[in-house]
Amino acid sequence: MSDVPLLRVSALSKFYGSRIGCENVSFDLWPGEVLAVVGESGSGKTTLLNCLSTRLLPSSGTASYRMRDGQFRELYRMSEAERRFLMRTDWGFVHQNPADGLRMTVSAGANVGERLMAVGDRHYGKIRATAVDWLSRVEIDEDRIDDEPRAFSGGMRQRLQIARNLVTGPRLVFMDEPTGGLDVSVQARLLDLLRGLVTDLGLAAIVVTHDLAVARLLSQRMMVMKDGRVVESGLTDRVLDDPRAPYTQLLVSSILQV
Amino acid sequence: MTAQPTDIATYNFAYLDEQTKRMIRRAILKGIAIPGYQVPFASREMPMPYGWGTGGVQVTASIIGPDDVLKVIDQGADDTTNAVSIRAFFKKVANVAVTTETAKATIIQTRHRIPEHPLTSGQVLVYQVPIPEPLRFLEPRETETRKMHALEEYGLMHVKLYEDIARHGRIATTYAYPVKVEGRYVMDPSPTPKFDNPKMHRSPALQLFGAGREKRIYALPPFTDVVSLDFEDHPFEVQTFDQPCALCAAENVYLDEVILDDHGDHMFVCSDTDHCEKRREQGRRGDLAPETMEPTQ
């Protein structure tokens, strides 16, 4: 790991009118590090994620990102063109519902290839070879390449969405409940896959989840949010094994034991 | 209250009122200044249904003058309903000379073809456009497509071509084939066959596009670069035909299939009727040309 962070967030707040979305969130994210943001619904996790991924503009605060040339750029001062370019090259965004992140009416191969074509790749054979390679990496059979995601199961769609995001070799991936709505065995495979990809590619990721097991499996560090504020943050194992804030203690003790 | 028997319509020259023509001319000028950019304009109700060329008619009405010579084609033909009606319309409301000869026309309003006879400097080609947005079927949101044009995000256009190759083994789009204008805007050339795309490239004629229902005007000034999108390993190609025109024996022109009887007999003839007639006047005959004087027949 490098000693320079990839993303620096300081005093980020988002208000919806007088209501708090998230308030005064600060953290640094290092290259290759996975940060989990946990908390109950309505705690501001998704608002925070949307602000960080510039899908939403915060009310105050700053976030700066270290570009590939090593320069820090203030995210909310970039032009829209630069932000969108960043989003389809150096970043990925994995939605909870794959239909939000995929084009449901074009084939799986085109879904994976779209980012490549967006950055100027104009060789059909190479795009297709890359798509085949990525489908196999996310355990989708090669003969499904010309099928539309509509014909895929939920787990396959989610894996396709991940392939589509990772094809340009991003350095930072945002994930919003990546395993939400999947049954447990599919969840387990997906988590396994994600863990492998994150380690192999050295991705940094911010994972929003309400599932503490997901956080423990994927992340090195975690932040616990409640009512838009960060109530506790630290190494994942430390937070889960030795929760200090009363709310975290409640959260950890609420896990159902099978 | 005495009706004046006259051939010229008693309302405004070329049907539209002067304010409307002025507004449309502004849109046209803006379109010419930004080749390939879709300029919104306040499209008027015309005495014809949407889809019959209301956009093209409004553009023509705004640029036509008493000295102009108008030609109107519909799928290349001068003698189909749409072409005949629009030609008659302008003859009535503007009292202009009309022609079917490409070389003699100063304004050619077209539905989905570019004439085979090369256009020259000073001529204006007016296209009737049903759907001006090339990204429409890939991205239904107008707000988003406008942003994509503004930010030059055209990866999606290639997704469509990718899908063609994945499904059919080649780029199967044969009409409304997307083009890039002056290296900037991606543009729908209206549903002309892709056969005509190369004719748009650096054409000496001014090309104007009017979409009445969608309320957009765009333009290609003379000598504009128009490049059809493609892949390096699947380059852009135009249609080719196995046989020449059955009436005038022309090759390297766009042909229409015409069914001859109930037994499936058919022939391929020039889609450009003016071009075909000219060639037959010059004595060129295809295999199925009628009234041949050869003794064998």
Coordinates of C-alpha atoms in Angstrom, one line a residue:
Chain A
M1 CA 0.0 0.0 0.0
S2 CA 1.1 3.5 -0.8
D3 CA 1.4 6.1 1.9
V4 CA -0.6 8.6 -0.1
P5 CA -4.4 8.2 0.0
L6 CA -6.4 7.8 -3.1
L7 CA -9.4 9.7 -1.8
R8 CA -9.5 12.4 0.9
V9 CA -12.9 13.3 2.3
S10 CA -13.3 16.1 4.7
A11 CA -16.4 17.4 6.6
L12 CA -18.8 16.2 3.9
S13 CA -22.4 17.1 4.6
K14 CA -25.6 16.7 2.6
F15 CA -28.9 18.2 3.7
Y16 CA -32.2 17.6 2.1
G17 CA -33.8 20.9 3.2
S18 CA -33.6 20.9 6.9
R19 CA -33.3 17.1 7.1
I20 CA -29.9 15.5 7.4
G21 CA -28.7 13.2 4.7
C22 CA -25.2 12.8 6.1
E23 CA -23.2 15.2 8.3
N24 CA -19.6 16.0 8.8
V25 CA -18.1 12.8 7.4
S26 CA -14.3 12.7 7.0
F27 CA -12.0 9.9 6.1
D28 CA -9.1 8.9 3.9
L29 CA -9.1 5.9 1.6
W30 CA -5.8 4.3 0.5
P31 CA -5.2 2.4 -2.7
G32 CA -6.2 -1.2 -2.5
E33 CA -8.2 -0.7 0.7
V34 CA -11.8 -1.8 1.1
L35 CA -13.9 0.4 3.4
A36 CA -17.3 -0.8 4.5
V37 CA -20.0 1.7 5.4
V38 CA -22.6 0.0 7.6
G39 CA -25.7 1.2 9.4
E40 CA -29.5 0.7 9.4
S41 CA -31.7 2.0 6.6
G42 CA -32.0 5.8 6.6
S43 CA -28.6 6.2 8.3
G44 CA -27.2 8.1 5.3
K45 CA -25.0 5.4 3.8
T46 CA -26.4 5.7 0.3
T47 CA -26.4 9.5 0.5
L48 CA -22.7 9.4 1.4
L49 CA -22.0 7.0 -1.4
N50 CA -23.8 9.1 -3.9
C51 CA -22.0 12.2 -2.8
L52 CA -18.6 10.5 -3.1
S53 CA -19.4 9.1 -6.5
T54 CA -20.5 12.6 -7.6
R55 CA -23.9 11.4 -8.5
L56 CA -25.1 13.9 -5.9
L57 CA -23.6 17.2 -4.9
P58 CA -23.0 17.7 -1.2
S59 CA -24.2 20.7 0.7
S60 CA -20.7 21.4 2.1
G61 CA -17.3 19.7 2.6
T62 CA -14.7 18.6 0.1
A63 CA -13.5 15.3 -1.4
S64 CA -10.3 15.1 -3.5
Y65 CA -9.2 12.2 -5.6
R66 CA -5.7 11.3 -6.7
M67 CA -5.8 11.1 -10.4
R68 CA -3.5 8.7 -12.4
D69 CA -0.9 11.4 -12.8
G70 CA -0.6 11.7 -9.0
Q71 CA -2.3 15.1 -8.7
F72 CA -5.2 15.5 -6.3
R73 CA -8.3 17.0 -7.9
E74 CA -11.2 18.4 -6.0
L75 CA -14.2 16.3 -7.1
Y76 CA -16.9 18.9 -6.8
R77 CA -14.9 21.5 -8.7
M78 CA -14.4 19.3 -11.8
S79 CA -16.4 19.9 -14.9
E80 CA -19.2 17.5 -15.6
A81 CA -17.4 16.1 -18.6
E82 CA -14.3 15.3 -16.4
R83 CA -16.5 13.7 -13.8
R84 CA -18.3 11.5 -16.2
F85 CA -15.0 10.5 -17.8
L86 CA -13.7 9.6 -14.4
M87 CA -16.8 7.6 -13.7
R88 CA -16.5 5.4 -16.8
T89 CA -12.7 4.9 -16.7
D90 CA -11.1 5.1 -13.3
W91 CA -14.2 4.4 -11.2
G92 CA -16.9 1.8 -11.1
F93 CA -20.4 1.8 -9.5
V94 CA -22.1 -1.4 -8.6
H95 CA -25.8 -0.9 -8.0
Q96 CA -27.9 -3.0 -5.6
N97 CA -30.3 -3.6 -8.5
P98 CA -28.4 -4.8 -11.5
A99 CA -31.0 -3.4 -13.8
D100 CA -29.9 0.1 -12.8
G101 CA -26.3 -0.5 -13.8
L102 CA -26.8 -2.7 -16.9
R103 CA -28.4 -2.0 -20.3
M104 CA -31.0 -4.7 -20.2
T105 CA -31.8 -4.7 -23.9
V106 CA -28.3 -5.2 -25.3
S107 CA -26.2 -8.4 -25.1
A108 CA -23.9 -9.3 -22.2
G109 CA -20.9 -8.8 -24.5
A110 CA -22.0 -5.3 -25.4
N111 CA -22.6 -4.5 -21.7
V112 CA -19.0 -5.3 -20.9
G113 CA -17.7 -3.7 -24.1
E114 CA -19.6 -0.4 -23.7
R115 CA -16.9 1.2 -21.5
L116 CA -14.2 0.2 -23.9
M117 CA -16.0 1.7 -26.8
A118 CA -16.7 4.8 -24.7
V119 CA -13.0 5.4 -24.3
G120 CA -12.3 4.9 -28.0
D121 CA -11.8 1.2 -28.6
R122 CA -12.8 0.6 -32.2
H123 CA -11.7 -3.0 -32.8
Y124 CA -14.6 -5.4 -32.6
G125 CA -12.4 -8.5 -32.3
K126 CA -10.4 -7.1 -29.4
I127 CA -13.5 -5.8 -27.6
R128 CA -15.1 -9.2 -27.9
A129 CA -12.0 -11.0 -26.7
T130 CA -11.9 -8.7 -23.7
A131 CA -15.6 -9.4 -23.0
V132 CA -15.1 -13.1 -23.2
D133 CA -12.2 -12.9 -20.8
W134 CA -14.2 -10.8 -18.3
L135 CA -17.2 -13.1 -18.5
S136 CA -15.1 -16.0 -17.6
R137 CA -13.5 -14.1 -14.7
V138 CA -17.0 -13.5 -13.2
E139 CA -18.0 -17.1 -13.9
I140 CA -20.4 -16.6 -16.8
D141 CA -20.2 -19.1 -19.6
E142 CA -18.8 -17.8 -22.8
D143 CA -21.8 -19.0 -24.8
R144 CA -24.0 -16.6 -22.9
I145 CA -22.1 -13.6 -24.4
D146 CA -24.8 -12.8 -26.9
D147 CA -27.7 -13.2 -24.5
E148 CA -29.4 -10.1 -23.0
P149 CA -29.2 -9.7 -19.2
R150 CA -33.0 -10.0 -19.1
A151 CA -32.4 -13.7 -19.6
F152 CA -29.9 -13.9 -16.7
S153 CA -30.6 -14.8 -13.1
G154 CA -30.2 -12.2 -10.4
G155 CA -26.8 -13.5 -9.4
M156 CA -25.6 -13.6 -13.0
R157 CA -26.8 -10.1 -13.6
Q158 CA -24.9 -8.9 -10.6
R159 CA -21.7 -10.6 -11.7
L160 CA -22.2 -9.1 -15.2
Q161 CA -22.6 -5.7 -13.7
I162 CA -19.3 -6.2 -11.8
A163 CA -17.5 -7.3 -15.0
R164 CA -18.9 -4.3 -16.9
N165 CA -17.5 -2.0 -14.2
L166 CA -14.1 -3.6 -13.9
V167 CA -13.3 -3.9 -17.6
T168 CA -11.5 -0.5 -17.8
G169 CA -9.3 -1.4 -14.9
P170 CA -10.7 1.2 -12.4
R171 CA -8.9 2.0 -9.2
L172 CA -11.9 2.8 -7.1
V173 CA -15.2 1.0 -7.0
F174 CA -18.4 2.1 -5.2
M175 CA -20.8 -0.7 -4.3
D176 CA -24.2 -0.2 -3.0
E177 CA -25.4 -3.4 -1.2
P178 CA -23.8 -5.6 -3.9
T179 CA -25.3 -8.7 -2.4
G180 CA -28.8 -7.3 -1.5
G181 CA -31.6 -9.4 -2.7
L182 CA -29.6 -12.5 -3.5
D183 CA -30.1 -15.8 -1.7
V184 CA -27.3 -16.9 0.6
S185 CA -25.5 -19.5 -1.5
V186 CA -25.4 -17.0 -4.5
Q187 CA -24.3 -14.3 -2.0
A188 CA -21.5 -16.5 -0.8
R189 CA -20.2 -17.1 -4.4
L190 CA -20.5 -13.4 -5.2
L191 CA -18.6 -12.4 -2.1
D192 CA -15.9 -15.0 -2.9
L193 CA -15.6 -13.6 -6.4
L194 CA -15.5 -10.0 -5.2
R195 CA -12.9 -10.8 -2.6
G196 CA -10.7 -12.5 -5.3
L197 CA -11.1 -9.6 -7.8
V198 CA -10.4 -6.9 -5.2
T199 CA -7.2 -8.6 -4.1
D200 CA -6.0 -9.5 -7.6
L201 CA -6.6 -6.1 -9.1
G202 CA -5.6 -4.1 -6.0
L203 CA -8.9 -2.2 -6.1
A204 CA -9.9 0.3 -3.6
A205 CA -13.6 0.0 -2.8
I206 CA -16.3 1.7 -0.7
V207 CA -19.0 -0.9 0.1
V208 CA -22.3 0.2 1.5
T209 CA -24.1 -2.6 3.3
H210 CA -26.4 -3.3 6.2
D211 CA -25.0 -6.8 6.3
L212 CA -22.2 -7.0 8.9
A213 CA -21.1 -10.4 7.5
V214 CA -20.5 -8.8 4.1
A215 CA -18.5 -6.1 5.8
R216 CA -16.4 -8.6 7.7
L217 CA -15.6 -10.7 4.6
L218 CA -14.8 -7.9 2.2
S219 CA -13.5 -4.9 4.1
Q220 CA -10.4 -4.0 6.1
R221 CA -11.9 -0.9 7.6
M222 CA -15.4 0.1 8.5
M223 CA -17.5 3.1 9.4
V224 CA -20.7 2.7 11.3
M225 CA -23.3 5.4 10.6
K226 CA -26.4 6.4 12.5
D227 CA -28.7 9.3 11.7
G228 CA -26.3 10.7 9.1
R229 CA -23.3 10.7 11.4
V230 CA -20.4 8.4 11.7
V231 CA -20.6 6.9 15.2
E232 CA -17.6 4.6 15.1
S233 CA -14.9 3.7 12.6
G234 CA -11.8 1.5 12.7
L235 CA -10.4 -1.8 11.6
T236 CA -13.3 -4.2 10.7
D237 CA -12.3 -6.9 13.1
R238 CA -11.8 -4.5 15.9
V239 CA -15.2 -2.8 15.4
L240 CA -17.0 -6.1 15.1
D241 CA -15.2 -7.9 17.9
D242 CA -14.9 -5.0 20.3
P243 CA -17.6 -2.4 19.5
R244 CA -17.3 0.7 21.6
A245 CA -20.2 3.0 20.6
P246 CA -23.5 1.9 22.1
Y247 CA -25.2 1.8 18.7
T248 CA -22.5 -0.4 17.3
Q249 CA -22.9 -2.7 20.2
L250 CA -26.6 -2.9 19.5
L251 CA -25.9 -3.6 15.9
V252 CA -23.4 -6.3 16.5
S253 CA -25.6 -8.0 19.1
S254 CA -28.6 -7.9 16.7
I255 CA -27.0 -10.4 14.3
L256 CA -29.1 -13.5 14.1
Q257 CA -27.2 -16.6 15.1
V258 CA -28.2 -19.7 13.1
Chain B
M1 CA -66.6 39.3 -51.7
T2 CA -65.8 38.4 -55.2
A3 CA -63.6 35.4 -55.5
Q4 CA -60.6 36.1 -57.7
P5 CA -59.9 33.3 -60.1
T6 CA -56.2 33.0 -59.9
D7 CA -53.6 30.2 -59.7
I8 CA -51.6 31.9 -57.0
A9 CA -52.7 31.4 -53.4
T10 CA -54.0 34.5 -51.8
Y11 CA -52.3 33.9 -48.5
N12 CA -48.7 34.4 -47.7
F13 CA -45.8 33.5 -50.1
A14 CA -44.8 29.9 -49.5
Y15 CA -47.6 29.4 -47.0
L16 CA -45.8 30.2 -43.8
D17 CA -46.1 33.7 -42.3
E18 CA -43.0 35.9 -42.4
Q19 CA -42.3 35.7 -38.6
T20 CA -42.3 31.9 -38.8
K21 CA -40.0 31.8 -41.8
R22 CA -37.7 34.2 -40.0
M23 CA -37.6 31.9 -36.9
I24 CA -36.9 28.9 -39.1
R25 CA -34.2 30.7 -41.0
R26 CA -32.5 31.5 -37.7
A27 CA -32.6 27.9 -36.7
I28 CA -31.1 26.9 -40.1
L29 CA -28.3 29.5 -39.7
K30 CA -27.5 28.2 -36.3
G31 CA -27.5 24.6 -37.7
I32 CA -25.1 25.6 -40.5
A33 CA -22.8 27.3 -37.9
I34 CA -22.7 24.1 -35.8
P35 CA -22.7 21.3 -38.4
G36 CA -24.6 18.2 -37.1
Y37 CA -26.1 19.9 -34.1
Q38 CA -29.8 19.6 -33.6
V39 CA -31.4 23.1 -33.3
P40 CA -34.8 23.2 -31.6
F41 CA -37.4 25.3 -33.5
A42 CA -41.1 26.0 -33.0
S43 CA -42.5 23.6 -35.6
R44 CA -45.8 24.7 -37.1
E45 CA -48.9 22.8 -38.0
M46 CA -48.8 22.1 -41.7
P47 CA -51.7 21.1 -44.0
M48 CA -50.4 17.5 -43.9
P49 CA -50.0 14.9 -41.2
Y50 CA -46.8 14.5 -39.2
G51 CA -44.6 11.9 -40.9
W52 CA -45.4 13.2 -44.3
G53 CA -42.6 15.7 -44.4
T54 CA -43.8 18.6 -42.3
G55 CA -40.2 19.4 -41.3
G56 CA -38.9 19.3 -44.8
V57 CA -41.8 21.4 -46.0
Q58 CA -41.2 24.1 -43.4
V59 CA -37.5 24.3 -44.2
T60 CA -38.2 24.5 -48.0
A61 CA -40.9 27.1 -47.4
S62 CA -38.4 29.2 -45.4
I63 CA -35.6 29.2 -48.0
I64 CA -37.6 29.2 -51.3
G65 CA -37.8 32.3 -53.4
P66 CA -39.7 33.1 -56.6
D67 CA -36.7 32.3 -58.8
D68 CA -36.1 28.9 -57.3
V69 CA -36.6 25.7 -59.2
L70 CA -38.0 22.9 -57.0
K71 CA -37.6 19.2 -57.2
V72 CA -39.3 16.8 -54.7
I73 CA -38.4 13.2 -54.4
D74 CA -39.9 10.4 -52.3
Q75 CA -37.6 7.3 -52.0
G76 CA -35.8 8.6 -55.1
A77 CA -39.0 8.8 -57.2
D78 CA -40.5 12.1 -58.5
D79 CA -43.9 10.5 -59.3
T80 CA -45.1 9.1 -55.9
T81 CA -48.0 10.7 -53.9
N82 CA -45.8 12.5 -51.4
A83 CA -43.5 14.0 -54.0
V84 CA -46.3 15.0 -56.4
S85 CA -48.4 16.6 -53.5
I86 CA -45.5 18.6 -52.1
R87 CA -44.4 19.8 -55.5
A88 CA -48.0 20.8 -56.3
F89 CA -48.2 22.5 -52.9
F90 CA -45.3 24.8 -53.6
K91 CA -46.4 25.4 -57.1
K92 CA -49.6 26.7 -55.6
V93 CA -48.4 28.6 -52.6
A94 CA -45.1 30.0 -54.0
N95 CA -45.8 29.8 -57.7
V96 CA -42.3 28.5 -58.3
A97 CA -41.0 26.5 -61.2
V98 CA -40.8 22.8 -60.6
T99 CA -38.8 20.2 -62.2
T100 CA -37.9 16.5 -62.0
E101 CA -34.4 17.0 -63.3
T102 CA -31.8 17.0 -60.6
A103 CA -29.3 19.2 -62.5
K104 CA -31.9 21.9 -63.1
A105 CA -33.2 22.2 -59.5
T106 CA -32.0 24.8 -57.0
I107 CA -33.8 23.2 -54.1
I108 CA -34.4 19.4 -53.8
Q109 CA -36.7 18.2 -51.1
T110 CA -36.1 14.6 -50.4
R111 CA -37.5 11.8 -48.5
H112 CA -34.8 9.2 -47.8
R113 CA -32.6 9.4 -50.9
I114 CA -29.8 11.5 -52.4
P115 CA -30.1 11.8 -56.2
E116 CA -27.6 9.8 -58.2
H117 CA -26.7 12.8 -60.3
P118 CA -23.9 14.6 -58.4
L119 CA -25.1 17.7 -56.7
T120 CA -23.4 21.0 -57.4
S121 CA -22.5 24.2 -55.6
G122 CA -25.5 26.4 -55.1
Q123 CA -28.0 23.5 -54.8
V124 CA -29.8 22.9 -51.5
L125 CA -30.9 19.4 -50.5
V126 CA -33.7 19.4 -47.9
Y127 CA -34.3 16.2 -46.0
Q128 CA -37.5 15.1 -44.3
V129 CA -36.5 13.6 -41.0
P130 CA -38.7 11.4 -38.8
I131 CA -36.4 10.9 -35.8
P132 CA -33.5 13.3 -35.7
E133 CA -31.8 11.7 -32.6
P134 CA -29.4 9.0 -33.5
L135 CA -29.2 7.9 -29.8
R136 CA -33.0 7.7 -29.3
F137 CA -33.4 3.9 -29.4
L138 CA -30.4 3.4 -27.2
E139 CA -31.2 6.1 -24.6
P140 CA -34.8 7.1 -24.4
R141 CA -34.2 10.2 -22.2
E142 CA -33.9 13.4 -24.2
T143 CA -32.2 15.2 -21.3
E144 CA -29.6 12.5 -21.3
T145 CA -29.0 12.3 -25.1
R146 CA -28.5 16.1 -25.1
K147 CA -25.9 15.8 -22.4
M148 CA -24.3 13.0 -24.3
H149 CA -24.0 15.2 -27.4
A150 CA -22.8 18.1 -25.4
L151 CA -20.1 16.0 -23.7
E152 CA -19.3 14.0 -26.9
E153 CA -20.1 10.7 -25.2
Y154 CA -20.7 8.5 -28.2
G155 CA -19.6 5.1 -26.9
L156 CA -23.2 4.0 -27.0
M157 CA -23.5 4.4 -30.7
H158 CA -20.8 1.8 -31.2
V159 CA -22.7 -0.5 -28.8
K160 CA -25.5 -0.6 -31.4
L161 CA -23.0 -1.5 -34.1
Y162 CA -21.4 -4.1 -31.8
E163 CA -24.8 -5.7 -31.3
D164 CA -25.3 -5.9 -35.1
I165 CA -22.0 -7.7 -35.6
A166 CA -22.7 -10.0 -32.6
R167 CA -26.1 -11.0 -34.0
H168 CA -25.6 -10.9 -37.7
G169 CA -21.9 -11.3 -38.2
R170 CA -21.7 -7.9 -39.9
I171 CA -23.0 -4.3 -39.4
A172 CA -26.6 -5.0 -40.4
T173 CA -27.8 -1.3 -40.2
T174 CA -28.7 -0.4 -43.7
Y175 CA -30.4 2.9 -43.4
A176 CA -30.3 5.8 -40.9
Y177 CA -26.6 4.8 -40.6
P178 CA -25.0 7.1 -38.0
V179 CA -22.3 9.5 -39.1
K180 CA -19.9 11.8 -37.4
V181 CA -19.9 15.3 -38.7
E182 CA -16.6 17.3 -38.7
G183 CA -15.2 15.0 -36.0
R184 CA -17.7 16.3 -33.5
Y185 CA -21.4 15.6 -33.6
V186 CA -22.9 12.2 -34.3
M187 CA -25.8 12.7 -36.6
D188 CA -28.7 10.6 -38.0
P189 CA -28.6 11.1 -41.8
S190 CA -32.4 10.5 -41.8
P191 CA -33.5 7.1 -43.1
T192 CA -31.5 7.3 -46.3
P193 CA -29.9 3.9 -47.3
K194 CA -26.3 3.8 -46.2
F195 CA -25.5 3.6 -49.9
D196 CA -26.0 7.4 -49.9
N197 CA -23.8 8.2 -46.9
P198 CA -20.6 8.7 -48.9
K199 CA -22.5 11.2 -51.1
M200 CA -22.9 13.4 -48.0
H201 CA -19.2 13.6 -47.4
R202 CA -17.8 16.9 -48.6
S203 CA -20.8 17.5 -50.8
P204 CA -20.7 20.9 -52.6
A205 CA -24.4 21.3 -52.0
L206 CA -25.9 22.7 -48.8
Q207 CA -27.8 19.9 -46.9
L208 CA -30.6 20.9 -44.5
F209 CA -32.6 18.5 -42.3
G210 CA -36.0 19.2 -40.9
A211 CA -37.9 17.1 -38.4
G212 CA -41.4 18.6 -37.9
R213 CA -42.9 16.4 -35.3
E214 CA -39.6 16.3 -33.2
K215 CA -39.1 20.1 -33.8
R216 CA -35.4 19.9 -34.8
I217 CA -33.4 21.3 -37.6
Y218 CA -29.8 20.4 -38.4
A219 CA -27.5 21.1 -41.3
L220 CA -24.4 20.2 -43.2
P221 CA -22.7 23.2 -44.9
P222 CA -21.0 22.5 -48.2
F223 CA -17.8 20.5 -48.0
T224 CA -18.4 19.2 -44.5
D225 CA -16.6 16.0 -43.4
V226 CA -19.2 13.3 -42.9
V227 CA -17.7 9.9 -41.7
S228 CA -19.8 6.8 -41.2
L229 CA -19.1 5.1 -37.9
D230 CA -17.5 1.6 -38.0
F231 CA -15.0 -0.7 -36.4
E232 CA -11.5 -1.2 -37.5
D233 CA -12.1 -4.9 -38.3
H234 CA -15.6 -4.2 -39.7
P235 CA -15.2 -1.2 -41.8
F236 CA -18.2 0.7 -43.3
E237 CA -19.4 -0.7 -46.6
V238 CA -22.3 0.4 -48.9
Q239 CA -24.8 -2.0 -50.4
T240 CA -23.9 -3.6 -53.7
F241 CA -26.2 -5.2 -56.2
D242 CA -25.7 -8.3 -58.3
Q243 CA -27.4 -7.1 -61.4
P244 CA -27.7 -3.7 -63.1
C245 CA -31.0 -1.8 -63.3
A246 CA -33.5 -3.8 -65.3
L247 CA -34.7 -0.7 -67.2
C248 CA -31.6 1.3 -67.9
A249 CA -28.8 -1.1 -67.1
A250 CA -27.2 1.3 -64.7
E251 CA -24.6 -0.1 -62.3
N252 CA -23.4 1.3 -58.9
V253 CA -26.7 3.0 -58.3
Y254 CA -29.3 2.2 -55.6
L255 CA -31.9 -0.3 -56.8
D256 CA -35.5 -0.9 -55.7
E257 CA -37.1 -4.3 -55.9
V258 CA -40.4 -4.2 -57.9
I259 CA -42.7 -7.2 -57.8
L260 CA -44.1 -7.9 -61.3
D261 CA -46.9 -10.5 -60.8
D262 CA -48.4 -13.0 -58.4
H263 CA -45.8 -15.6 -59.2
G264 CA -42.9 -13.9 -57.4
D265 CA -41.3 -12.5 -60.5
H266 CA -39.5 -9.3 -59.7
M267 CA -37.0 -6.9 -61.1
F268 CA -34.5 -4.4 -59.7
V269 CA -34.8 -0.9 -61.0
C270 CA -33.2 2.4 -60.2
S271 CA -34.7 4.1 -57.1
D272 CA -33.9 7.4 -58.7
T273 CA -36.5 7.8 -61.4
D274 CA -35.0 10.9 -63.0
H275 CA -31.6 9.2 -63.4
C276 CA -33.2 6.1 -64.9
E277 CA -35.3 8.1 -67.4
K278 CA -32.3 10.2 -68.5
R279 CA -30.4 7.0 -69.2
R280 CA -33.2 5.5 -71.2
E281 CA -33.5 8.7 -73.2
Q282 CA -29.9 8.3 -74.0
G283 CA -30.7 4.8 -75.4
R284 CA -29.5 2.6 -72.6
R285 CA -31.7 -0.4 -72.1
G286 CA -31.8 -3.0 -69.4
D287 CA -33.0 -6.6 -69.7
L288 CA -36.6 -5.9 -68.9
A289 CA -37.0 -2.4 -70.6
P290 CA -40.4 -2.2 -72.3
E291 CA -41.0 -1.2 -76.0
T292 CA -37.7 -2.5 -77.2
M293 CA -37.4 -2.3 -80.9
E294 CA -35.1 -5.3 -81.2
P295 CA -36.3 -7.9 -83.8
T296 CA -35.7 -10.8 -81.4
Q297 CA -38.5 -9.6 -79.1

